[in-house]
Coordinates of C-alpha atoms and ligand atoms in Angstrom, one line a residue:
Chain A
M1 CA 37.4 -3.9 -5.4
N2 CA 37.9 -6.5 -7.5
N3 CA 37.8 -6.2 -11.2
F4 CA 33.7 -7.0 -12.9
E5 CA 32.3 -7.2 -16.0
F6 CA 29.1 -4.4 -16.4
S7 CA 26.2 -4.5 -18.1
R8 CA 22.5 -3.2 -18.0
A9 CA 19.4 -5.3 -17.6
S10 CA 17.0 -3.9 -20.5
D11 CA 14.1 -6.2 -19.8
V12 CA 13.0 -8.3 -16.5
A13 CA 13.4 -11.5 -18.6
D14 CA 16.8 -9.4 -20.3
A15 CA 17.6 -9.9 -16.9
V16 CA 17.0 -13.6 -15.9
R17 CA 18.8 -14.2 -19.0
Q18 CA 22.2 -12.2 -18.6
M19 CA 22.5 -14.1 -15.1
A20 CA 22.2 -17.9 -16.3
A21 CA 24.8 -17.2 -18.2
D22 CA 27.5 -15.6 -16.3
P23 CA 28.4 -18.2 -13.6
G24 CA 30.2 -15.5 -10.8
A25 CA 27.2 -12.2 -12.0
K26 CA 25.6 -11.1 -9.7
F27 CA 22.9 -8.0 -9.4
V28 CA 23.1 -4.4 -8.3
A29 CA 20.6 -1.7 -7.6
G30 CA 20.7 0.3 -4.8
G31 CA 24.4 -0.9 -4.6
T32 CA 24.9 0.0 -0.6
N33 CA 25.4 -3.7 0.5
L34 CA 27.0 -5.1 -2.5
I35 CA 29.4 -2.8 -3.1
D36 CA 30.6 -2.4 0.2
L37 CA 30.8 -6.6 -0.2
I38 CA 33.1 -6.0 -3.3
K39 CA 35.0 -3.7 -1.5
E40 CA 36.0 -5.6 1.6
G41 CA 36.8 -8.9 -0.9
V42 CA 33.6 -10.8 0.3
A43 CA 31.4 -10.7 -3.1
R44 CA 33.8 -11.2 -6.0
P45 CA 31.2 -11.3 -8.9
S46 CA 32.3 -11.6 -12.5
R47 CA 29.9 -9.3 -13.4
L48 CA 27.5 -6.8 -11.8
I49 CA 24.1 -6.8 -13.9
D50 CA 22.5 -2.9 -13.5
I51 CA 18.5 -3.4 -13.0
T52 CA 17.8 -0.1 -12.2
R53 CA 16.6 0.7 -14.9
L54 CA 13.9 -1.7 -15.5
P55 CA 10.5 -0.2 -15.0
L56 CA 10.3 -2.3 -11.3
G57 CA 9.9 1.1 -9.6
R58 CA 6.2 1.4 -9.0
L59 CA 4.1 0.7 -6.2
D60 CA 0.3 0.0 -7.1
E61 CA -3.2 -1.5 -5.8
T62 CA -3.7 -5.0 -6.4
G63 CA -6.6 -7.1 -6.8
D64 CA -7.5 -7.5 -2.8
G65 CA -7.3 -4.4 -2.2
G66 CA -3.5 -5.1 -0.9
L67 CA -0.5 -3.1 -1.9
R68 CA 1.8 -4.1 -4.8
I69 CA 5.4 -2.9 -4.4
G70 CA 8.6 -3.4 -6.8
A71 CA 11.3 -4.6 -6.9
L72 CA 13.0 -1.0 -7.0
V73 CA 11.4 1.5 -5.5
P74 CA 14.0 3.5 -2.9
N75 CA 13.4 2.9 0.9
S76 CA 13.0 6.4 1.3
D77 CA 9.8 6.7 -1.2
L78 CA 8.3 3.3 0.2
A79 CA 8.9 4.7 3.9
Y80 CA 7.0 7.9 3.6
H81 CA 4.6 7.1 0.6
P82 CA 1.2 7.5 1.6
Q83 CA -0.2 4.7 1.4
I84 CA 2.2 2.7 3.7
E85 CA 1.9 6.1 5.9
K86 CA -1.9 5.4 6.4
R87 CA -2.1 2.2 5.9
Y88 CA 0.8 0.6 6.7
P89 CA 2.1 2.9 9.2
L90 CA 4.9 -0.3 10.7
L91 CA 6.3 -0.6 7.8
H92 CA 6.7 3.2 7.7
S93 CA 8.5 3.3 10.7
A94 CA 10.5 0.1 10.8
I95 CA 12.3 1.5 7.2
L96 CA 13.0 4.4 9.3
A97 CA 14.7 3.1 11.9
G98 CA 17.2 1.6 9.5
A99 CA 20.0 2.7 7.9
S100 CA 19.9 7.1 7.1
P101 CA 18.3 9.3 4.7
Q102 CA 20.8 8.7 2.5
L103 CA 21.0 5.1 2.3
R104 CA 17.5 4.9 2.5
N105 CA 17.6 7.1 -0.8
M106 CA 20.1 4.7 -2.5
A107 CA 19.3 0.6 -0.5
T108 CA 15.9 -0.7 -2.7
T109 CA 13.2 -2.9 -1.8
G110 CA 14.6 -5.9 -3.7
G111 CA 18.0 -5.5 -2.2
N112 CA 17.1 -4.5 1.1
L113 CA 15.7 -8.6 1.5
L114 CA 18.8 -9.2 0.3
Q115 CA 21.7 -7.5 1.9
R116 CA 23.8 -10.0 4.0
T117 CA 24.7 -10.4 8.1
R118 CA 26.6 -7.4 10.2
C119 CA 29.3 -10.2 11.9
F120 CA 32.3 -9.0 11.7
Y121 CA 34.0 -12.4 10.6
F122 CA 32.2 -12.6 8.1
Y123 CA 33.4 -9.1 6.7
D124 CA 36.6 -10.1 8.0
T125 CA 38.1 -13.0 5.4
T126 CA 41.5 -13.4 7.0
T127 CA 39.1 -14.8 9.6
P128 CA 36.9 -19.1 9.2
C129 CA 33.3 -18.1 8.8
N130 CA 31.3 -20.5 7.4
K131 CA 28.8 -18.6 5.6
R132 CA 31.1 -16.7 2.9
E133 CA 33.1 -19.8 2.8
P134 CA 32.0 -23.2 3.9
G135 CA 33.7 -25.5 5.9
S136 CA 36.2 -23.3 7.1
G137 CA 34.4 -23.0 10.7
C138 CA 32.6 -19.9 12.8
S139 CA 34.6 -17.8 14.6
A140 CA 31.7 -16.0 16.2
I141 CA 30.4 -18.8 18.0
D142 CA 33.6 -18.8 20.0
G143 CA 34.1 -14.8 19.7
L144 CA 33.2 -11.4 19.8
N145 CA 29.2 -12.6 19.8
R146 CA 27.5 -9.5 20.9
M147 CA 25.7 -9.0 17.9
H148 CA 24.5 -12.7 17.4
A149 CA 21.8 -14.6 17.4
I150 CA 19.8 -15.8 20.5
L151 CA 17.8 -18.1 18.5
G152 CA 17.1 -20.4 15.6
T153 CA 21.5 -21.0 15.6
S154 CA 23.0 -23.9 14.7
E155 CA 26.4 -24.7 15.5
H156 CA 27.6 -23.9 12.5
C157 CA 26.4 -20.1 12.5
I158 CA 25.4 -17.7 15.3
A159 CA 24.8 -15.2 12.5
T160 CA 22.0 -12.1 12.3
H161 CA 19.9 -11.1 9.1
P162 CA 20.0 -7.3 9.6
S163 CA 17.0 -5.9 8.0
D164 CA 14.5 -3.2 9.9
M165 CA 12.1 -3.5 6.9
C166 CA 11.7 -7.2 6.5
V167 CA 11.1 -7.4 10.5
A168 CA 8.1 -5.3 9.5
L169 CA 7.3 -7.2 6.6
A170 CA 7.2 -10.8 8.5
A171 CA 4.7 -9.6 10.4
L172 CA 2.7 -8.1 7.7
D173 CA 3.2 -11.4 6.4
A174 CA 3.8 -10.6 3.1
R175 CA 4.5 -12.1 -0.3
V176 CA 7.9 -11.8 -1.8
L177 CA 7.4 -11.9 -6.6
A178 CA 10.9 -13.4 -8.8
T179 CA 10.7 -14.0 -11.2
G180 CA 13.9 -16.8 -12.8
R181 CA 14.2 -19.5 -16.2
D182 CA 11.2 -21.1 -14.7
G183 CA 8.3 -18.2 -14.6
E184 CA 7.2 -16.2 -12.4
R185 CA 6.5 -17.1 -8.2
S186 CA 5.0 -16.0 -5.2
I187 CA 6.9 -16.8 -1.6
A188 CA 5.5 -16.3 1.2
F189 CA 7.8 -13.8 3.2
A190 CA 8.3 -16.9 6.1
D191 CA 9.9 -19.1 3.3
F192 CA 11.7 -16.3 2.1
H193 CA 15.4 -16.0 4.5
R194 CA 16.3 -19.0 5.7
L195 CA 17.4 -20.8 9.1
P196 CA 21.7 -21.4 8.6
G197 CA 21.2 -24.8 9.3
D198 CA 23.9 -27.2 7.9
T199 CA 24.2 -24.3 4.6
P200 CA 25.0 -21.0 6.6
Q201 CA 26.1 -19.7 3.2
F202 CA 22.1 -19.2 2.0
D203 CA 20.1 -16.8 3.0
T204 CA 17.1 -17.6 1.9
N205 CA 15.3 -19.3 -0.6
L206 CA 15.7 -17.6 -4.1
K207 CA 17.4 -19.5 -6.7
K208 CA 20.6 -18.3 -8.3
D209 CA 18.6 -16.9 -11.1
E210 CA 15.7 -15.4 -9.9
I211 CA 15.5 -12.0 -9.8
I212 CA 12.7 -10.3 -7.2
T213 CA 10.0 -8.2 -8.9
A214 CA 7.6 -7.2 -5.9
I215 CA 7.0 -7.4 -2.4
E216 CA 2.5 -7.5 -2.4
L217 CA 1.1 -6.8 0.7
P218 CA -2.0 -7.8 2.3
P219 CA -4.7 -5.4 2.8
K220 CA -4.4 -6.1 6.2
G221 CA -2.0 -3.1 7.4
F222 CA -2.9 -2.9 11.4
A223 CA -3.3 0.9 11.1
T224 CA -4.4 1.6 14.9
N225 CA -2.4 -1.0 17.1
Y226 CA 0.6 -1.4 15.9
S227 CA 4.4 -0.6 17.4
Y228 CA 8.4 -0.6 16.0
L229 CA 10.8 -0.5 18.5
K230 CA 15.0 -1.5 18.3
I231 CA 17.4 -1.8 20.4
R232 CA 20.6 -0.1 19.5
D233 CA 23.9 0.9 20.8
R234 CA 23.5 4.4 19.5
L235 CA 20.6 6.0 18.2
S236 CA 20.4 6.7 15.2
Y237 CA 22.8 5.0 12.0
A238 CA 23.2 2.0 13.8
F239 CA 22.4 -2.1 13.4
A240 CA 20.0 -3.7 15.9
L241 CA 20.9 -5.3 19.1
V242 CA 17.3 -6.3 19.5
A243 CA 14.2 -5.2 17.9
V244 CA 10.6 -5.8 17.2
A245 CA 7.2 -5.1 15.1
A246 CA 4.1 -6.0 16.7
A247 CA 0.4 -6.0 15.2
L248 CA -2.4 -6.5 17.6
E249 CA -6.1 -6.3 16.8
I250 CA -8.1 -5.6 19.9
E251 CA -11.7 -6.0 20.8
N252 CA -14.0 -4.8 23.3
G253 CA -10.3 -5.0 25.3
A254 CA -9.2 -8.8 23.8
I255 CA -7.2 -9.3 21.4
K256 CA -8.4 -11.3 17.7
E257 CA -5.2 -11.3 16.3
A258 CA -1.9 -11.0 17.0
R259 CA 1.4 -10.3 14.9
L260 CA 5.0 -10.4 16.5
A261 CA 8.1 -10.7 14.7
L262 CA 11.8 -9.9 15.7
G263 CA 14.8 -8.9 14.5
G264 CA 18.3 -9.2 15.6
V265 CA 17.9 -12.5 17.3
A266 CA 17.9 -15.0 14.1
H267 CA 19.4 -15.4 11.1
K268 CA 15.5 -14.6 9.3
P269 CA 13.2 -12.4 10.9
W270 CA 11.6 -14.3 13.6
R271 CA 8.3 -15.2 13.7
D272 CA 6.1 -17.0 16.1
R273 CA 2.6 -18.7 15.4
Q274 CA 2.6 -20.4 18.6
A275 CA 3.6 -17.2 20.7
E276 CA 0.9 -15.1 18.4
S277 CA -2.0 -17.9 19.0
Q278 CA -1.5 -17.8 22.7
L279 CA -2.5 -14.2 22.4
H280 CA -5.5 -14.8 20.7
G281 CA -8.3 -14.6 22.7
A282 CA -6.2 -13.0 25.7
P283 CA -6.8 -9.8 27.2
A284 CA -4.7 -7.1 25.9
I285 CA -2.7 -6.2 29.2
R286 CA 0.9 -7.0 30.5
E287 CA 0.5 -10.7 32.5
S288 CA -0.3 -11.8 28.8
F289 CA 2.7 -9.9 27.0
V290 CA 5.0 -11.1 29.7
R291 CA 3.4 -14.8 28.6
A292 CA 3.9 -14.3 25.9
A293 CA 8.1 -13.2 25.7
D294 CA 8.2 -15.9 27.6
N295 CA 7.1 -18.0 25.1
V296 CA 9.1 -17.0 22.2
L297 CA 12.4 -17.1 24.4
R298 CA 11.5 -20.9 24.9
D299 CA 14.0 -22.1 23.8
A300 CA 16.5 -18.7 23.3
R301 CA 20.2 -20.0 24.0
S302 CA 23.1 -17.6 24.3
F303 CA 27.0 -17.8 23.7
G304 CA 28.4 -15.2 25.9
H305 CA 28.9 -11.9 25.1
N306 CA 24.7 -11.5 23.2
D307 CA 24.1 -13.2 27.2
F308 CA 22.0 -9.7 27.3
K309 CA 19.9 -9.8 24.8
I310 CA 17.0 -12.5 25.7
E311 CA 16.7 -10.4 28.7
L312 CA 16.4 -7.7 26.6
A313 CA 14.4 -9.2 23.8
R314 CA 12.4 -10.1 26.7
R315 CA 12.1 -7.2 27.9
A316 CA 11.3 -5.6 24.3
I317 CA 8.4 -7.8 23.5
V318 CA 6.6 -6.5 26.5
R319 CA 7.1 -3.2 25.8
T320 CA 6.4 -3.2 21.9
L321 CA 3.1 -5.3 22.7
T322 CA 2.3 -2.8 25.1
Q323 CA 3.4 0.5 23.5
A324 CA 1.3 -1.0 20.2
A325 CA -2.1 -2.5 22.1
N326 CA -2.0 1.3 23.6
G327 CA -1.5 3.2 20.8
T328 CA 0.8 4.5 21.5
P329 CA 4.2 3.9 18.4
Q330 CA 7.9 4.2 19.1
S331 CA 8.7 7.2 17.3
Q332 CA 11.6 6.8 15.4
G333 CA 12.2 10.6 15.7
D334 CA 12.4 11.5 19.6
K335 CA 13.7 8.0 20.8
R336 CA 12.5 8.1 24.1
I337 CA 11.0 4.4 24.9
R338 CA 8.3 5.3 27.0
Chain B
M1 CA 32.9 2.5 -20.6
M2 CA 31.8 6.3 -21.6
V3 CA 29.7 7.5 -19.9
T4 CA 28.1 11.1 -19.2
L5 CA 28.0 13.0 -16.1
H6 CA 26.4 16.7 -15.5
V7 CA 28.4 18.2 -12.3
N8 CA 27.3 20.9 -11.3
G9 CA 26.0 22.0 -14.4
V10 CA 28.5 21.2 -16.3
A11 CA 29.1 17.9 -18.9
N12 CA 31.6 15.7 -18.5
K13 CA 32.3 12.7 -20.6
L14 CA 34.3 9.5 -19.0
T15 CA 35.9 6.5 -20.0
L16 CA 35.7 4.7 -16.6
A17 CA 36.0 1.8 -15.4
P18 CA 33.0 -0.2 -14.2
W19 CA 34.5 -0.7 -10.2
T20 CA 35.1 3.3 -10.5
T21 CA 32.8 4.8 -7.3
L22 CA 31.1 8.2 -7.5
L23 CA 33.2 8.9 -5.3
D24 CA 36.3 8.8 -6.6
T25 CA 35.6 9.8 -9.7
L26 CA 34.5 13.2 -8.6
R27 CA 37.9 13.7 -6.6
I28 CA 40.3 12.2 -9.2
H29 CA 38.9 12.1 -12.4
L30 CA 36.9 15.3 -12.1
G31 CA 39.7 16.8 -9.8
L32 CA 36.6 18.3 -7.3
T33 CA 38.7 17.4 -3.9
G34 CA 36.0 19.1 -2.0
T35 CA 33.7 15.4 -1.9
K36 CA 35.7 13.9 1.9
K37 CA 36.4 9.9 2.1
G38 CA 36.2 9.1 5.5
C39 CA 35.0 5.8 5.7
D40 CA 34.3 4.5 1.8
H41 CA 31.5 2.1 3.8
G42 CA 28.9 4.2 3.6
Q43 CA 29.1 4.9 7.5
C44 CA 29.9 8.7 8.1
G45 CA 28.2 11.3 5.0
A46 CA 31.3 12.9 4.4
C47 CA 30.7 11.6 0.7
T48 CA 27.6 12.8 0.3
V49 CA 26.7 14.3 -2.4
L50 CA 23.1 14.8 -4.6
V51 CA 21.6 12.5 -7.4
D52 CA 19.0 14.4 -9.6
G53 CA 18.2 16.2 -6.2
R54 CA 18.5 13.5 -3.9
R55 CA 20.9 12.7 -1.7
I56 CA 23.3 10.3 -1.4
N57 CA 26.9 8.3 -0.6
S58 CA 28.9 8.5 -3.3
C59 CA 31.7 6.0 -1.8
L60 CA 28.6 3.3 -2.6
T61 CA 27.8 4.2 -5.7
L62 CA 29.5 3.0 -8.9
A63 CA 29.9 6.2 -11.4
V64 CA 29.0 3.6 -14.6
M65 CA 25.4 3.3 -12.8
K66 CA 24.9 7.5 -12.8
D67 CA 25.0 7.6 -16.3
G68 CA 23.1 11.1 -17.5
A69 CA 23.0 11.4 -13.9
Q70 CA 22.6 15.5 -12.1
I71 CA 24.9 15.7 -9.6
T72 CA 25.9 18.8 -7.1
T73 CA 28.9 18.4 -4.9
I74 CA 29.8 21.2 -2.5
E75 CA 31.7 23.9 -5.5
G76 CA 28.1 24.0 -7.3
L77 CA 26.0 25.2 -4.7
A78 CA 27.3 28.9 -4.7
K79 CA 25.8 30.5 -7.5
D80 CA 27.0 33.7 -9.3
G81 CA 29.8 34.0 -6.3
A82 CA 26.9 33.8 -3.8
L83 CA 27.3 31.3 -0.7
H84 CA 24.3 28.8 -0.7
P85 CA 22.4 29.9 2.3
I86 CA 23.3 27.0 4.1
Q87 CA 27.0 27.0 3.5
R88 CA 26.6 30.8 4.7
A89 CA 24.4 29.2 8.1
F90 CA 27.4 26.9 8.7
I91 CA 29.8 30.3 9.0
D92 CA 27.4 31.9 10.3
H93 CA 27.6 29.7 13.2
D94 CA 30.7 28.3 13.3
A95 CA 29.1 25.1 11.9
F96 CA 33.2 23.4 12.2
Q97 CA 36.1 22.9 13.5
C98 CA 38.6 20.7 11.3
G99 CA 36.3 20.8 8.2
Y100 CA 36.7 17.4 7.1
C101 CA 32.5 16.5 7.1
T102 CA 31.6 20.0 6.6
P103 CA 30.7 19.2 2.4
G104 CA 29.4 16.0 3.0
Q105 CA 26.8 17.8 6.1
I106 CA 26.2 20.6 4.2
C107 CA 25.1 19.0 0.8
S108 CA 23.3 16.8 3.5
A109 CA 21.4 19.5 4.6
V110 CA 20.7 20.5 1.0
G111 CA 19.1 17.1 0.0
L112 CA 16.9 17.3 3.9
I113 CA 15.8 20.8 3.4
A114 CA 14.1 20.0 -0.3
E115 CA 12.8 17.1 1.5
G116 CA 10.6 19.3 3.6
R117 CA 10.5 16.5 6.0
A118 CA 12.1 18.6 9.3
H119 CA 10.8 20.5 11.1
T120 CA 11.4 20.1 14.4
A121 CA 15.2 20.2 15.9
D122 CA 14.4 16.7 16.9
E123 CA 13.5 15.8 14.2
V124 CA 16.6 17.8 12.3
R125 CA 19.0 15.5 14.5
E126 CA 17.7 12.0 13.3
L127 CA 17.2 12.9 9.1
M128 CA 20.8 14.0 9.5
S129 CA 22.4 11.8 11.3
G130 CA 23.8 9.9 8.6
N131 CA 26.6 12.5 8.6
I132 CA 29.3 11.7 11.7
C133 CA 31.3 14.6 13.0
R134 CA 33.9 13.6 14.5
C135 CA 34.8 16.8 15.8
G136 CA 31.6 16.8 17.6
A137 CA 30.1 20.2 15.9
Y138 CA 26.5 18.6 16.2
P139 CA 24.7 21.6 18.0
N140 CA 26.5 24.5 15.5
I141 CA 25.5 21.8 12.4
L142 CA 22.4 21.9 14.5
A143 CA 21.6 25.4 14.9
A144 CA 22.1 26.3 11.3
I145 CA 20.5 23.7 10.0
E146 CA 17.2 24.6 11.8
Q147 CA 18.1 28.3 11.1
V148 CA 18.1 27.6 7.2
I149 CA 14.5 26.0 7.6
S150 CA 13.1 28.8 9.6
Q151 CA 14.1 31.7 6.7
K152 CA 12.5 29.2 4.4
S153 CA 9.4 28.8 6.7
A154 CA 8.8 33.0 6.7
A155 CA 10.3 33.5 3.2
P156 CA 8.5 33.3 0.0
P157 CA 10.0 29.8 -2.0
R158 CA 13.2 30.8 -4.3
D159 CA 13.4 29.7 -7.7
G160 CA 16.0 26.9 -9.1
G161 CA 18.8 25.7 -7.7
P162 CA 18.6 23.0 -5.1
Ligands
FAD401 C1 26.3 1.6 7.1 C2 25.0 1.2 7.4 C3 24.2 0.8 8.0 C4 23.2 0.3 7.5 N1 22.2 0.5 8.7 C5 20.7 -0.4 8.4 C6 20.3 -0.8 9.1 O1 20.0 -0.1 10.4 N2 18.4 -1.3 9.1 C7 18.8 -2.1 7.6 O2 17.8 -2.7 8.0 N3 19.4 -1.8 6.7 C8 20.2 -1.3 7.1 N4 21.7 -1.3 6.0 C9 21.3 -1.9 4.6 C10 20.6 -1.3 4.5 O3 19.4 -1.5 4.1 C11 21.3 -1.9 2.9 O4 22.4 -2.1 2.5 C12 20.2 -2.1 2.0 O5 19.0 -2.4 2.0 C13 20.0 -2.7 0.4 O6 20.0 -2.4 -0.8 P1 20.7 -2.2 -2.1 O7 19.4 -2.1 -3.0 O8 21.7 -1.7 -2.1 O9 20.9 -3.3 -2.2 P2 22.3 -4.0 -4.0 O10 23.1 -4.0 -2.6 O11 22.7 -3.7 -4.7 O12 22.0 -5.3 -3.4 C14 22.1 -6.3 -1.9 C15 22.0 -7.7 -2.7 O13 20.5 -8.0 -3.6 C16 21.2 -8.2 -4.5 N5 19.8 -7.5 -5.4 C17 19.5 -6.6 -4.8 N6 18.7 -6.4 -6.3 C18 18.0 -7.4 -6.0 C19 16.2 -7.7 -7.0 N7 15.6 -7.2 -7.0 N8 16.2 -9.6 -7.6 C20 17.5 -9.9 -7.2 N9 18.6 -10.0 -6.7 C21 19.0 -8.5 -6.6 C22 22.3 -7.5 -4.8 O14 22.4 -8.9 -6.1 C23 22.8 -8.3 -4.0 O15 22.9 -9.5 -4.2 C24 23.0 -0.3 6.6 C25 24.2 -0.2 5.0 C26 25.1 0.7 5.6 C27 25.5 0.5 4.3
SF4_402 S1 28.1 -16.8 12.9 FE1 28.3 -17.0 10.6 S2 28.5 -15.2 9.6 FE2 29.5 -15.3 11.7 S3 31.3 -16.3 11.6 FE3 29.6 -17.8 11.9 S4 29.8 -18.5 10.1 FE4 30.6 -16.7 10.0
FES403 S1 33.1 7.6 2.8 FE1 31.3 7.7 2.1 S2 30.0 7.4 4.4 FE2 32.1 7.6 4.6
FES404 S1 34.1 19.1 12.3 FE1 36.0 18.2 12.1 S2 35.0 16.3 11.8 FE2 33.0 17.8 12.1

């Protein structure tokens, strides 16, 4: 690891102040992504600002009946919180599909949103990578791209966002609360992560001096008809090739509301409002789900090694929507896909 | 930086560079080499220790961030010369071959049992998936942990210790 200064933030204002004072500084929370990237030489911070002693570890009800999750709530505590298990089982399931128990004990809610891509070239400092070194080129487009994106790519970057938790948060229409020099703001989840375009060095729209303080969940949790299906190279402790979060509201066999978010296929958790609205009013049957899958993947494009992902995503979408409709969500313990 | 780490019940005052991991602190500064370095990137679980009773990967933890914490390593599990039940069960079930992953497996299993969420073999497998065994001793590791879980549910809870 490179040598860096280390300091603790005493409150949120102090964290923002310390960040503003040092252009090379980074916040550190669970450390599970940042420490790894420092070891690899991908991140070379001049200072780490330890935010783990800030009072951001609470989970509270909001005025409108939703939940506010402090940025420092560990992933495991969040997954197993009784309110999450009962009211937002999609989020519970997605978190448990990610990483390992040890890592989930360390990883925080805020840090999970800001974890960086697992593109091998991003990690390998001897190769060109526009995300790591803007303007150097993208090694993945003509290289090993089995894990890479099929939606929303650009000629500058085809990386995916690796988070499972974020796929569920996208489906649930969560909001991100952040505080910076200009005060606090609330960011819709869809506007938090971004597509690569010609500036893939930016994963999100969070500003450099902003600290995430909380995530807010709206009251609606889709606790009856939901499923999180993650397809990967081994059954546990591996990143998604394709992941699907589905949440449905069904009335008399017809879909009243549909939420569909994909992981492992794009630079951000992928939501498609057009495909969702096409499901509204449709019967909750396979034919509707096939049409939705085709719709989501209408502009999908692959790069060689990841050609299989388009068909895999199509089948995973149909399967996950079917599981959701049947009220038989994918188990993250018994991995059999039914 | 000056930090105090309570390791296996002993307070250690240390002066550490901020980029020192908890793993290197335990192994190099405190000579506790039971905790192993496998991948050094959070991918294998060999470095698993308990911090304030929770299992974590010490290779991705900065020691300075754990100032004041209670840390338990494999060296701290036996009490008064008696092996921890998980250690005993690993021996009974021959739950290792080369032994390199074993301290991490055992600390992870202690954390797993404290969490109390693994009741079936599938659940033990899934919730132990953060510990890779290169020798493939998984069936015996599973048997050892299942034995302790079934003893636990049969016997009244013991006091003290992780
Ligand atoms: C081997 C391995 C396997 C994994 N597998 C999976 C998986 O299958 N699925 C999955 O979803 N994830 C997986 N992960 C990733 C893991 O979930 C993330 O590393 C973790 O969620 C990051 O959280 P953290 O608190 O440790 O972040 P840190 O490493 O502390 O920080 C990450 C980034 O966020 C910034 N940051 C942290 N908190 C804040 C805040 N409050 N405000 C502003 N900035 C902040 C930091 O500056 C840093 O840039 C895996 C990780 C490893 C090492
Ligand atoms: S896909 Fe993105 S992260 Fe990977 S090499 Fe190309 S520019 Fe870098
Ligand atoms: S050495 Fe820490 S997880 Fe491998
Ligand atoms: S016993 Fe050899 S790695 Fe597990």
